Coordinates of C-alpha atoms and ligand atoms in Angstrom, one line a residue:
Chain A
M1 CA -0.2 0.0 0.1
H2 CA 1.0 3.6 -0.6
F3 CA 0.5 6.4 1.6
R4 CA 2.1 9.3 3.3
L5 CA 3.8 8.4 7.1
N6 CA 5.2 11.5 9.0
G7 CA 5.7 13.5 5.9
Q8 CA 7.5 11.2 3.8
T9 CA 6.0 8.4 1.1
A10 CA 5.7 5.0 2.3
D11 CA 5.1 2.2 0.3
V12 CA 4.7 -0.9 2.3
D13 CA 3.5 -4.4 1.9
A14 CA 0.1 -4.6 3.8
E15 CA -3.0 -6.7 3.9
P16 CA -5.7 -3.8 3.2
T17 CA -7.7 -5.6 6.2
E18 CA -4.9 -5.8 9.1
P19 CA -4.8 -2.8 11.4
L20 CA -2.9 0.1 10.4
L21 CA -1.1 -0.4 13.9
D22 CA 0.7 -3.3 12.6
V23 CA 1.7 -1.5 9.1
V24 CA 3.1 1.6 11.2
R25 CA 4.9 -0.5 13.6
R26 CA 6.5 -2.8 10.7
A27 CA 7.4 0.6 8.9
G28 CA 9.6 1.4 12.0
C29 CA 7.0 3.8 13.9
T30 CA 6.8 1.7 17.5
G31 CA 5.6 4.7 19.6
P32 CA 2.1 3.8 18.7
K33 CA 1.4 0.9 21.2
E34 CA -1.1 -2.2 21.5
G35 CA -2.8 -1.9 24.7
C36 CA -6.5 -2.8 24.7
W37 CA -6.7 -4.2 21.0
I38 CA -10.3 -2.6 21.1
G39 CA -10.1 0.9 20.4
V40 CA -10.9 2.0 24.3
C41 CA -7.5 2.8 25.3
G42 CA -5.6 5.1 23.4
A43 CA -2.2 3.8 23.3
C44 CA -2.4 2.8 19.7
T45 CA -3.6 6.6 18.7
V46 CA -2.4 8.1 15.4
I47 CA -3.3 10.9 13.2
V48 CA -5.2 10.0 10.0
D49 CA -5.9 13.0 7.7
G50 CA -6.0 15.5 10.7
L51 CA -7.8 13.4 13.3
P52 CA -7.0 10.9 15.7
V53 CA -7.9 7.2 15.2
S54 CA -7.3 3.9 16.9
A55 CA -4.7 2.7 15.0
C56 CA -5.7 -0.9 16.0
L57 CA -9.3 -0.6 14.6
Y58 CA -8.1 1.3 11.8
L59 CA -8.1 -1.2 8.3
A60 CA -4.8 -0.6 6.6
G61 CA -7.1 -0.5 3.3
M62 CA -8.6 2.9 4.5
A63 CA -5.1 4.5 4.9
E64 CA -4.6 4.4 1.1
D65 CA -3.0 7.7 -0.1
A66 CA -3.9 9.0 3.4
D67 CA -1.9 11.5 5.7
V68 CA -0.5 9.2 8.3
W69 CA 1.3 10.6 11.6
T70 CA 2.7 9.1 14.4
V71 CA 4.1 10.3 17.7
E72 CA 8.1 10.2 16.0
G73 CA 7.0 12.6 13.5
L74 CA 4.6 14.8 15.4
T75 CA 7.5 15.2 18.1
A76 CA 10.1 15.8 15.7
D77 CA 8.3 18.4 14.1
D78 CA 7.2 20.3 17.5
P79 CA 9.9 19.4 20.5
A80 CA 7.6 21.4 22.5
L81 CA 5.2 18.3 22.5
V82 CA 7.9 16.3 24.4
D83 CA 9.2 19.3 26.6
A84 CA 5.3 19.6 27.9
F85 CA 4.9 16.1 29.1
A86 CA 8.5 15.7 30.3
D87 CA 8.1 19.4 32.8
A88 CA 4.8 18.1 33.8
A89 CA 6.3 14.7 35.1
A90 CA 3.2 13.4 32.9
L91 CA 4.5 9.8 32.8
Q92 CA 5.1 6.9 34.6
C93 CA 5.5 3.8 32.9
G94 CA 5.3 5.7 29.8
F95 CA 3.3 3.2 27.9
C96 CA 0.5 5.2 27.4
T97 CA 2.4 8.6 26.4
P98 CA 2.8 8.0 22.8
G99 CA -1.0 7.9 22.6
Q100 CA -1.3 10.7 24.9
V101 CA 1.1 12.8 23.2
T102 CA -0.6 12.3 20.0
T103 CA -4.0 13.3 21.2
A104 CA -2.9 16.3 22.7
W105 CA -1.3 17.4 19.3
W106 CA -4.9 17.2 18.3
V107 CA -6.1 19.3 21.0
A108 CA -3.8 22.0 20.4
H109 CA -4.0 22.0 16.8
R110 CA -7.5 21.3 15.9
P111 CA -10.2 24.3 16.4
D112 CA -12.7 22.3 14.9
V113 CA -13.3 19.4 17.5
D114 CA -16.6 18.4 18.8
G115 CA -16.0 19.7 22.3
G116 CA -15.0 23.3 21.0
P117 CA -17.1 26.4 21.5
G118 CA -21.0 25.2 21.0
G119 CA -19.7 21.3 20.6
A120 CA -21.5 18.6 22.4
R121 CA -18.8 18.5 24.9
S122 CA -18.7 22.3 26.0
P123 CA -20.6 23.4 28.9
G124 CA -23.7 24.8 26.5
G125 CA -23.8 21.8 24.6
A126 CA -24.2 21.5 21.0
G127 CA -25.6 24.5 19.4
G128 CA -25.3 26.3 22.8
P129 CA -23.3 29.4 23.6
G130 CA -20.0 27.2 23.9
G131 CA -17.1 27.6 26.2
D132 CA -13.7 27.1 26.6
P133 CA -13.0 23.4 25.1
D134 CA -12.1 21.5 27.9
V135 CA -8.5 19.4 27.8
A136 CA -10.4 16.6 30.0
A137 CA -13.2 15.9 27.9
L138 CA -11.3 16.1 24.7
M139 CA -8.5 13.9 26.2
A140 CA -11.4 11.3 27.4
G141 CA -10.3 8.0 25.9
N142 CA -6.7 8.2 26.5
L143 CA -6.2 6.0 29.5
C144 CA -3.4 5.7 31.8
R145 CA -2.7 3.2 34.3
C146 CA 0.0 5.1 35.9
T147 CA 0.3 8.4 37.0
G148 CA -3.4 9.5 37.3
Y149 CA -4.6 12.6 34.8
Q150 CA -3.9 15.9 37.0
A151 CA -0.1 16.1 35.3
I152 CA -1.3 14.8 32.0
R153 CA -4.0 17.7 32.0
A154 CA -1.3 20.1 33.2
A155 CA 0.8 19.1 30.1
V156 CA -1.8 19.0 27.7
E157 CA -3.2 22.6 28.9
T158 CA 0.5 23.7 28.9
Y159 CA 1.2 22.7 25.3
R160 CA -2.4 24.2 24.2
A161 CA -1.4 27.6 25.5
G162 CA 1.6 27.7 23.5
H163 CA -0.3 27.4 20.2
Chain B
M1 CA -7.7 -18.9 4.7
P2 CA -7.5 -16.6 1.5
A3 CA -6.8 -12.8 1.8
T4 CA -9.9 -10.7 1.9
E5 CA -10.4 -8.7 -1.3
F6 CA -11.0 -5.0 -0.3
L7 CA -12.8 -2.8 -2.8
A8 CA -12.6 0.9 -2.4
P9 CA -15.6 2.0 -5.1
S10 CA -16.0 5.6 -5.7
T11 CA -19.7 5.4 -6.8
L12 CA -22.8 4.1 -5.2
E13 CA -23.6 2.1 -8.6
E14 CA -20.2 0.3 -8.2
A15 CA -20.9 -0.3 -4.5
L16 CA -24.1 -1.8 -5.0
G17 CA -22.7 -4.2 -8.2
A18 CA -20.1 -5.4 -5.5
L19 CA -22.8 -6.7 -3.3
G20 CA -24.5 -10.0 -2.9
G21 CA -21.7 -12.6 -2.9
D22 CA -21.0 -15.0 0.3
D23 CA -19.4 -13.4 3.4
T24 CA -19.4 -9.3 1.7
H25 CA -19.4 -6.9 4.0
L26 CA -20.0 -3.3 3.7
L27 CA -17.4 -1.0 5.6
G28 CA -18.3 2.6 6.7
G29 CA -15.7 3.4 9.5
G30 CA -14.7 -0.2 10.5
T31 CA -14.8 0.5 14.4
A32 CA -17.7 -2.5 14.8
L33 CA -16.6 -4.6 11.9
A34 CA -13.1 -4.5 12.4
L35 CA -13.5 -5.9 16.1
L36 CA -15.6 -8.6 14.3
L37 CA -12.9 -9.5 11.7
K38 CA -10.3 -9.3 14.4
T39 CA -12.0 -11.8 16.6
G40 CA -13.1 -14.0 14.0
M41 CA -16.8 -13.4 14.7
V42 CA -17.0 -12.5 11.0
E43 CA -15.3 -14.0 8.1
A44 CA -14.8 -11.9 5.1
A45 CA -14.4 -13.0 1.6
R46 CA -14.9 -9.3 0.5
V47 CA -14.8 -6.1 2.0
V48 CA -16.2 -3.1 0.3
W49 CA -15.3 0.3 1.6
L50 CA -17.9 3.0 1.4
G51 CA -15.3 5.8 2.6
R52 CA -14.3 7.1 -1.0
V53 CA -18.5 7.1 -2.0
A54 CA -18.2 11.2 -2.2
E55 CA -22.1 11.5 -2.5
L56 CA -22.6 9.3 0.7
R57 CA -20.3 11.7 2.6
A58 CA -22.6 15.0 2.5
I59 CA -25.1 16.8 4.8
T60 CA -27.5 18.6 2.8
E61 CA -31.0 20.3 3.6
L62 CA -33.8 19.1 1.0
D63 CA -37.5 19.5 0.9
G64 CA -37.8 20.3 4.4
E65 CA -35.7 17.5 5.6
L66 CA -31.9 17.1 6.8
R67 CA -30.3 14.6 4.2
I68 CA -27.4 13.0 5.8
G69 CA -25.5 10.6 3.9
A70 CA -24.7 7.4 5.5
G71 CA -20.5 8.0 5.4
V72 CA -20.8 11.1 7.4
T73 CA -18.9 10.5 10.6
L74 CA -20.1 10.8 14.2
H75 CA -17.3 13.8 14.3
T76 CA -18.9 15.5 11.2
L77 CA -22.6 15.0 12.2
S78 CA -21.2 16.8 15.6
S79 CA -19.7 19.7 13.9
S80 CA -21.9 20.4 11.0
P81 CA -23.4 24.1 11.5
L82 CA -26.6 22.2 9.4
V83 CA -27.0 19.4 12.0
R84 CA -26.4 22.0 14.8
R85 CA -29.1 24.2 13.3
H86 CA -31.8 21.9 12.7
C87 CA -31.4 18.9 14.9
P88 CA -28.9 20.2 18.0
S89 CA -30.0 16.9 19.9
L90 CA -28.0 14.9 17.3
A91 CA -24.8 16.6 17.1
R92 CA -25.0 16.6 20.7
A93 CA -25.3 12.7 20.5
A94 CA -22.9 12.0 17.8
G95 CA -20.5 14.3 19.9
L96 CA -20.9 12.3 23.2
A97 CA -20.4 8.7 21.9
A98 CA -17.4 7.4 22.5
N99 CA -13.8 9.0 22.0
I100 CA -13.0 11.3 19.3
R101 CA -11.0 8.3 17.9
V102 CA -14.2 6.4 17.0
R103 CA -16.0 9.4 16.2
A104 CA -13.5 10.6 13.8
V105 CA -14.3 7.2 11.6
A106 CA -17.7 5.7 12.9
T107 CA -20.1 6.6 10.1
L108 CA -23.8 7.0 10.8
G109 CA -24.5 4.1 8.4
G110 CA -22.3 1.7 10.4
H111 CA -23.8 3.1 13.6
L112 CA -27.6 2.2 12.4
V113 CA -26.7 -1.0 10.8
H114 CA -24.8 -2.3 13.7
A115 CA -27.9 -1.8 15.6
D116 CA -26.0 -1.8 19.3
P117 CA -28.6 -0.6 21.7
R118 CA -26.2 1.7 23.6
Q119 CA -25.8 3.5 20.7
D120 CA -26.3 7.2 21.1
C121 CA -28.1 8.4 17.8
P122 CA -30.9 5.8 17.6
P123 CA -32.8 7.2 20.7
V124 CA -32.5 11.0 19.1
L125 CA -33.1 9.7 15.3
L126 CA -36.6 7.9 16.6
A127 CA -38.1 10.8 18.5
C128 CA -37.4 13.2 15.5
G129 CA -39.1 11.1 13.1
A130 CA -36.0 9.9 10.6
T131 CA -36.3 7.8 7.7
V132 CA -33.6 5.6 6.6
H133 CA -33.1 5.1 2.8
L134 CA -31.9 1.9 1.5
A135 CA -30.7 1.2 -2.0
S136 CA -29.7 -2.2 -4.1
T137 CA -29.4 -2.9 -7.7
A138 CA -33.0 -3.4 -7.8
G139 CA -34.2 -0.3 -6.4
E140 CA -34.7 1.9 -3.6
R141 CA -36.9 1.8 -0.3
A142 CA -37.3 3.8 2.7
L143 CA -38.1 2.8 6.4
A144 CA -39.0 4.6 9.7
L145 CA -36.2 4.3 12.1
D146 CA -38.8 2.3 14.4
E147 CA -39.5 -0.4 11.6
F148 CA -35.7 -0.5 10.4
L149 CA -34.6 -1.2 13.9
V150 CA -35.3 -5.4 14.5
S151 CA -33.6 -6.2 17.5
F152 CA -29.9 -6.6 19.3
L153 CA -27.3 -6.0 16.6
E154 CA -30.5 -7.2 13.9
T155 CA -32.1 -4.5 11.5
A156 CA -34.3 -4.9 8.4
I157 CA -31.5 -4.3 5.7
L158 CA -31.0 -7.0 3.3
P159 CA -27.4 -8.4 2.1
T160 CA -27.9 -6.8 -1.1
E161 CA -28.5 -3.3 0.3
V162 CA -26.6 -0.2 1.5
L163 CA -27.9 2.1 3.9
T164 CA -27.5 5.3 1.7
Y165 CA -29.4 8.5 3.5
V166 CA -31.0 9.3 6.9
H167 CA -33.5 11.7 6.7
V168 CA -34.8 14.0 9.4
P169 CA -37.8 16.1 9.3
I170 CA -37.1 20.1 10.1
E171 CA -39.7 21.2 12.1
P172 CA -39.3 24.8 13.3
G173 CA -40.7 25.1 16.6
R174 CA -39.4 21.7 17.6
R175 CA -37.6 21.6 21.0
E176 CA -35.4 18.5 21.4
A177 CA -32.7 17.4 23.9
Y178 CA -30.6 14.3 24.5
V179 CA -29.0 13.3 27.7
R180 CA -27.2 10.2 28.6
F181 CA -26.1 8.5 32.1
T182 CA -22.6 7.2 32.1
P183 CA -21.8 5.9 35.9
G184 CA -18.2 4.6 34.6
S185 CA -15.9 6.8 32.7
E186 CA -17.3 9.7 30.4
D187 CA -16.2 7.8 27.0
D188 CA -17.8 4.9 28.0
F189 CA -21.4 3.5 26.5
P190 CA -24.3 4.7 28.1
T191 CA -26.6 2.9 30.8
V192 CA -29.5 4.7 29.6
G193 CA -30.1 7.5 26.8
A194 CA -32.9 9.5 26.4
A195 CA -34.1 11.9 23.8
V196 CA -37.0 14.2 23.6
A197 CA -38.5 16.1 20.8
L198 CA -41.5 18.3 21.7
R199 CA -43.9 21.3 20.4
A200 CA -45.7 23.6 22.4
D201 CA -48.5 26.1 21.2
D202 CA -48.3 29.8 21.8
A203 CA -50.1 29.4 25.4
G204 CA -47.2 27.4 26.5
A205 CA -49.0 24.1 26.4
L206 CA -47.6 20.9 24.7
T207 CA -49.1 20.1 21.5
D208 CA -46.4 16.9 20.4
L209 CA -44.4 14.7 22.2
E210 CA -42.0 12.0 21.3
I211 CA -39.4 10.0 23.1
G212 CA -36.6 7.6 22.0
V213 CA -34.8 5.8 24.6
G214 CA -31.6 3.6 24.3
A215 CA -29.1 1.2 26.1
V216 CA -32.1 -0.2 28.0
G217 CA -33.9 -3.0 25.9
A218 CA -32.9 -5.3 23.1
R219 CA -32.9 -2.1 20.5
A220 CA -33.7 1.5 20.7
T221 CA -37.1 2.0 21.5
R222 CA -39.6 5.0 20.6
H223 CA -42.4 6.2 23.1
R224 CA -45.5 8.3 22.7
P225 CA -46.8 8.4 26.2
D226 CA -50.5 8.9 26.7
P227 CA -51.7 12.1 25.7
A228 CA -53.8 12.7 28.9
L229 CA -51.0 13.0 30.6
W230 CA -49.6 16.0 29.0
R231 CA -51.2 17.3 25.8
G232 CA -52.4 20.8 26.8
R233 CA -50.3 21.5 29.6
P234 CA -46.9 23.3 30.0
C235 CA -44.0 20.8 30.9
T236 CA -44.3 21.3 34.8
A237 CA -42.2 19.2 37.0
P238 CA -44.8 17.1 38.2
T239 CA -45.9 16.7 34.2
A240 CA -42.4 15.7 33.4
R241 CA -42.1 13.1 36.3
A242 CA -45.2 11.3 35.1
I243 CA -44.4 11.5 31.7
G244 CA -41.0 9.9 32.8
A245 CA -42.9 7.1 35.0
A246 CA -45.0 6.1 31.9
V247 CA -42.1 5.7 29.6
A248 CA -40.3 3.8 32.5
A249 CA -43.3 1.4 33.1
D250 CA -43.4 1.1 28.9
V251 CA -39.5 0.1 28.5
A252 CA -38.3 -3.6 28.5
P253 CA -35.1 -3.9 30.0
A254 CA -32.7 -6.6 29.5
P255 CA -30.5 -6.9 32.6
D256 CA -26.9 -7.8 31.6
H257 CA -23.4 -8.1 33.4
R258 CA -23.7 -4.3 33.9
R259 CA -27.0 -3.2 35.5
S260 CA -30.1 -5.0 36.5
A261 CA -33.6 -4.5 34.6
R262 CA -34.9 -2.9 38.0
Y263 CA -32.3 -0.2 37.8
R264 CA -32.5 0.1 34.1
R265 CA -35.9 1.2 34.3
H266 CA -35.6 3.3 37.2
V267 CA -32.9 5.5 35.4
T268 CA -35.1 5.5 32.2
G269 CA -37.6 7.5 34.2
V270 CA -35.0 9.9 35.6
M271 CA -33.5 10.2 32.1
V272 CA -36.7 11.1 30.5
E273 CA -37.5 13.4 33.1
R274 CA -34.2 15.1 32.4
A275 CA -34.6 15.4 28.7
L276 CA -37.9 16.8 28.9
S277 CA -36.6 19.2 31.4
D278 CA -33.7 20.6 29.1
A279 CA -36.1 20.5 25.8
W280 CA -38.7 22.8 27.4
G281 CA -36.1 25.2 28.2
A282 CA -32.8 26.3 29.4
A283 CA -34.3 27.5 32.2
P284 CA -35.7 25.2 35.0
L285 CA -38.7 23.7 34.4
P286 CA -41.5 26.0 36.0
G287 CA -42.3 24.6 39.4
T288 CA -39.0 23.1 39.8
A289 CA -36.7 23.9 42.7
T290 CA -33.2 25.5 41.4
D291 CA -31.4 23.3 43.7
P292 CA -31.7 19.5 42.4
S293 CA -34.2 17.5 44.3
P294 CA -32.7 13.9 45.3
E295 CA -34.5 12.2 42.7
R296 CA -32.7 14.8 40.1
G297 CA -29.2 14.2 41.9
A298 CA -27.0 11.6 40.5
G299 CA -26.2 10.5 44.0
A300 CA -29.7 9.0 44.0
L301 CA -28.6 6.6 41.2
H302 CA -26.7 4.1 42.8
E303 CA -26.8 0.5 42.0
H304 CA -28.2 -1.8 44.1
Ligands
LIG1 C1 -14.3 2.0 22.0 C2 -15.5 1.8 21.5 C3 -16.9 2.8 22.2 C4 -18.1 3.2 21.5 N1 -18.8 3.5 22.5 C5 -19.8 4.2 22.1 C6 -20.7 5.1 22.6 O1 -20.5 5.5 23.7 N2 -21.9 5.5 22.1 C7 -21.9 5.1 20.7 O2 -23.1 5.4 20.3 N3 -21.5 4.1 20.1 C8 -20.3 4.0 20.9 N4 -19.3 2.7 19.8 C9 -20.0 2.1 18.5 C10 -19.7 3.0 17.6 O3 -20.9 4.1 17.4 C11 -20.1 2.0 16.2 O4 -19.0 1.1 16.2 C12 -20.1 2.7 15.2 O5 -20.9 3.7 15.0 C13 -20.2 1.8 13.9 O6 -19.9 3.0 12.6 P1 -18.9 2.2 11.7 O7 -19.1 3.3 10.4 O8 -17.3 2.3 12.2 O9 -19.4 0.8 11.2 P2 -18.6 -0.4 10.7 O10 -17.6 -1.2 11.5 O11 -17.9 0.1 9.3 O12 -19.9 -1.2 10.0 C14 -21.0 -1.8 11.2 C15 -21.7 -2.6 10.4 O13 -22.7 -1.8 9.4 C16 -22.4 -2.3 8.0 N5 -22.5 -1.1 7.4 C17 -21.5 -0.1 7.4 N6 -22.2 0.8 6.7 C18 -23.2 0.6 6.0 C19 -24.0 1.1 4.8 N7 -23.9 2.8 4.7 N8 -25.0 0.5 4.7 C20 -25.2 -1.0 4.8 N9 -24.4 -1.6 5.9 C21 -23.7 -0.8 6.6 C22 -21.1 -3.1 8.1 O14 -21.6 -4.2 6.9 C23 -21.4 -3.8 9.4 O15 -22.2 -4.7 9.4 C24 -18.3 2.5 20.6 C25 -17.2 1.8 19.6 C26 -15.9 1.4 20.5 C27 -15.3 1.0 19.5
LIG2 S1 -4.9 -0.7 21.6 FE1 -6.0 0.8 20.3 S2 -7.2 1.5 21.5 FE2 -6.1 0.5 22.8
LIG3 S1 2.3 6.0 32.3 FE1 1.9 4.3 32.7 S2 -0.1 3.8 31.8 FE2 0.3 6.2 31.5

């Protein structure tokens, strides 16, 4: 299959019905991890065409010609993303961290999120007056078994504030 | 096992032509199907992905209805200005479902055909009177969503059909709301989801009322409580409570490993009452104290 991986053209052997996670890991991007295998934990998060997806459930065939970014590319592009997590001590074992960092990138870079002003998760609800998109609501679904969420939240808030 | 054939047609016609063979599966976003394939619960000789069929990814306003393509993702649904204006409770339900990684890829078509009763959009679409449009090489048909949903993971769709569009009537004056109760984490499936669509006359009396409930029984259900309870009255707190009780009596809760039937029935009444309160207006219901009564506080909802 043919797609863009972290800004580079990638031509790899892949079954269209295998998970994209296996494909990017074989291509050398082992940041995304297999945690739950069923779309719940977020350890496998990658960005496809600007939005985070669970690569464990994303069939490779759907990524043909797509623009795929993993934690490797996002952090090489913007080291502030790593600094924010390191400075806030927002990790312990680190297993969930690539997914947290990847979703954090989306939280900071995408204003069109459904938690954004007027979005379903904002205080006013859909169509309502809106409010500040809440980091916790946007990050919901990236699970961490170690640290608790306060430090992660602080890291994402710091990173977002710099953008 | 031979490799699965993966097709990505760019027109509906091509997609329809690819259906009908043994073990052929349509693919929307794959958040349900990928899991079934990975676990081996489904074996596929051919997968037909609809993601490249542009016409199925559009949301338009057509003859007084919202026409939503089956390939529209939950994320797009929740952020669409058209949907937010004409069916805000649908935008809300789509934006509350799961996590962003699921919403980014899950499609409305896959959502409805998968027919997991815990899903968030069906109760809203039932309350708002949505119609599901189906196409095959033999022609087209339309079904009310209430007829389309059959039971747990079961709908009226045929293996040769594609769900193409969902139509939602646009009714100025409709007031609507969707609420869900998730005692686990925020991104979990709801224990109960309740949707309300209502209309009132100039004097502030209820004239129409439709209710949808999800996550309680084997499928999402539509409820029209006895008009004697509400027609011609304002939606006061006692009225909302009576309506909630009527719907709670009407549901057929399926107990599972997560919640008992009695508990689900109780929470149904509470959630319908809350949805009525939200739909009636941002201000508290007439007659409701501003501080939450015990029935309205989540503290009263412990599982026993
Ligand atoms: C971790 C996780 C959490 C979730 N939490 C929630 C939640 O809180 N609330 C909620 O509502 N849902 C939740 N879901 C379920 C989610 O809504 C569904 O998985 C999703 O909507 C299915 O859409 P899809 O496009 O991915 O379907 P697919 O997996 O692509 O398809 C599902 C089924 O529909 C068929 N199909 C797809 N498109 C069409 C079509 N156009 N015509 C005919 N048949 C079609 C497929 O053949 C398949 O049988 C969750 C899912 C996951 C993985
Ligand atoms: S491994 Fe993909 S979401 Fe957990
Ligand atoms: S740091 Fe260990 S799981 Fe999050």
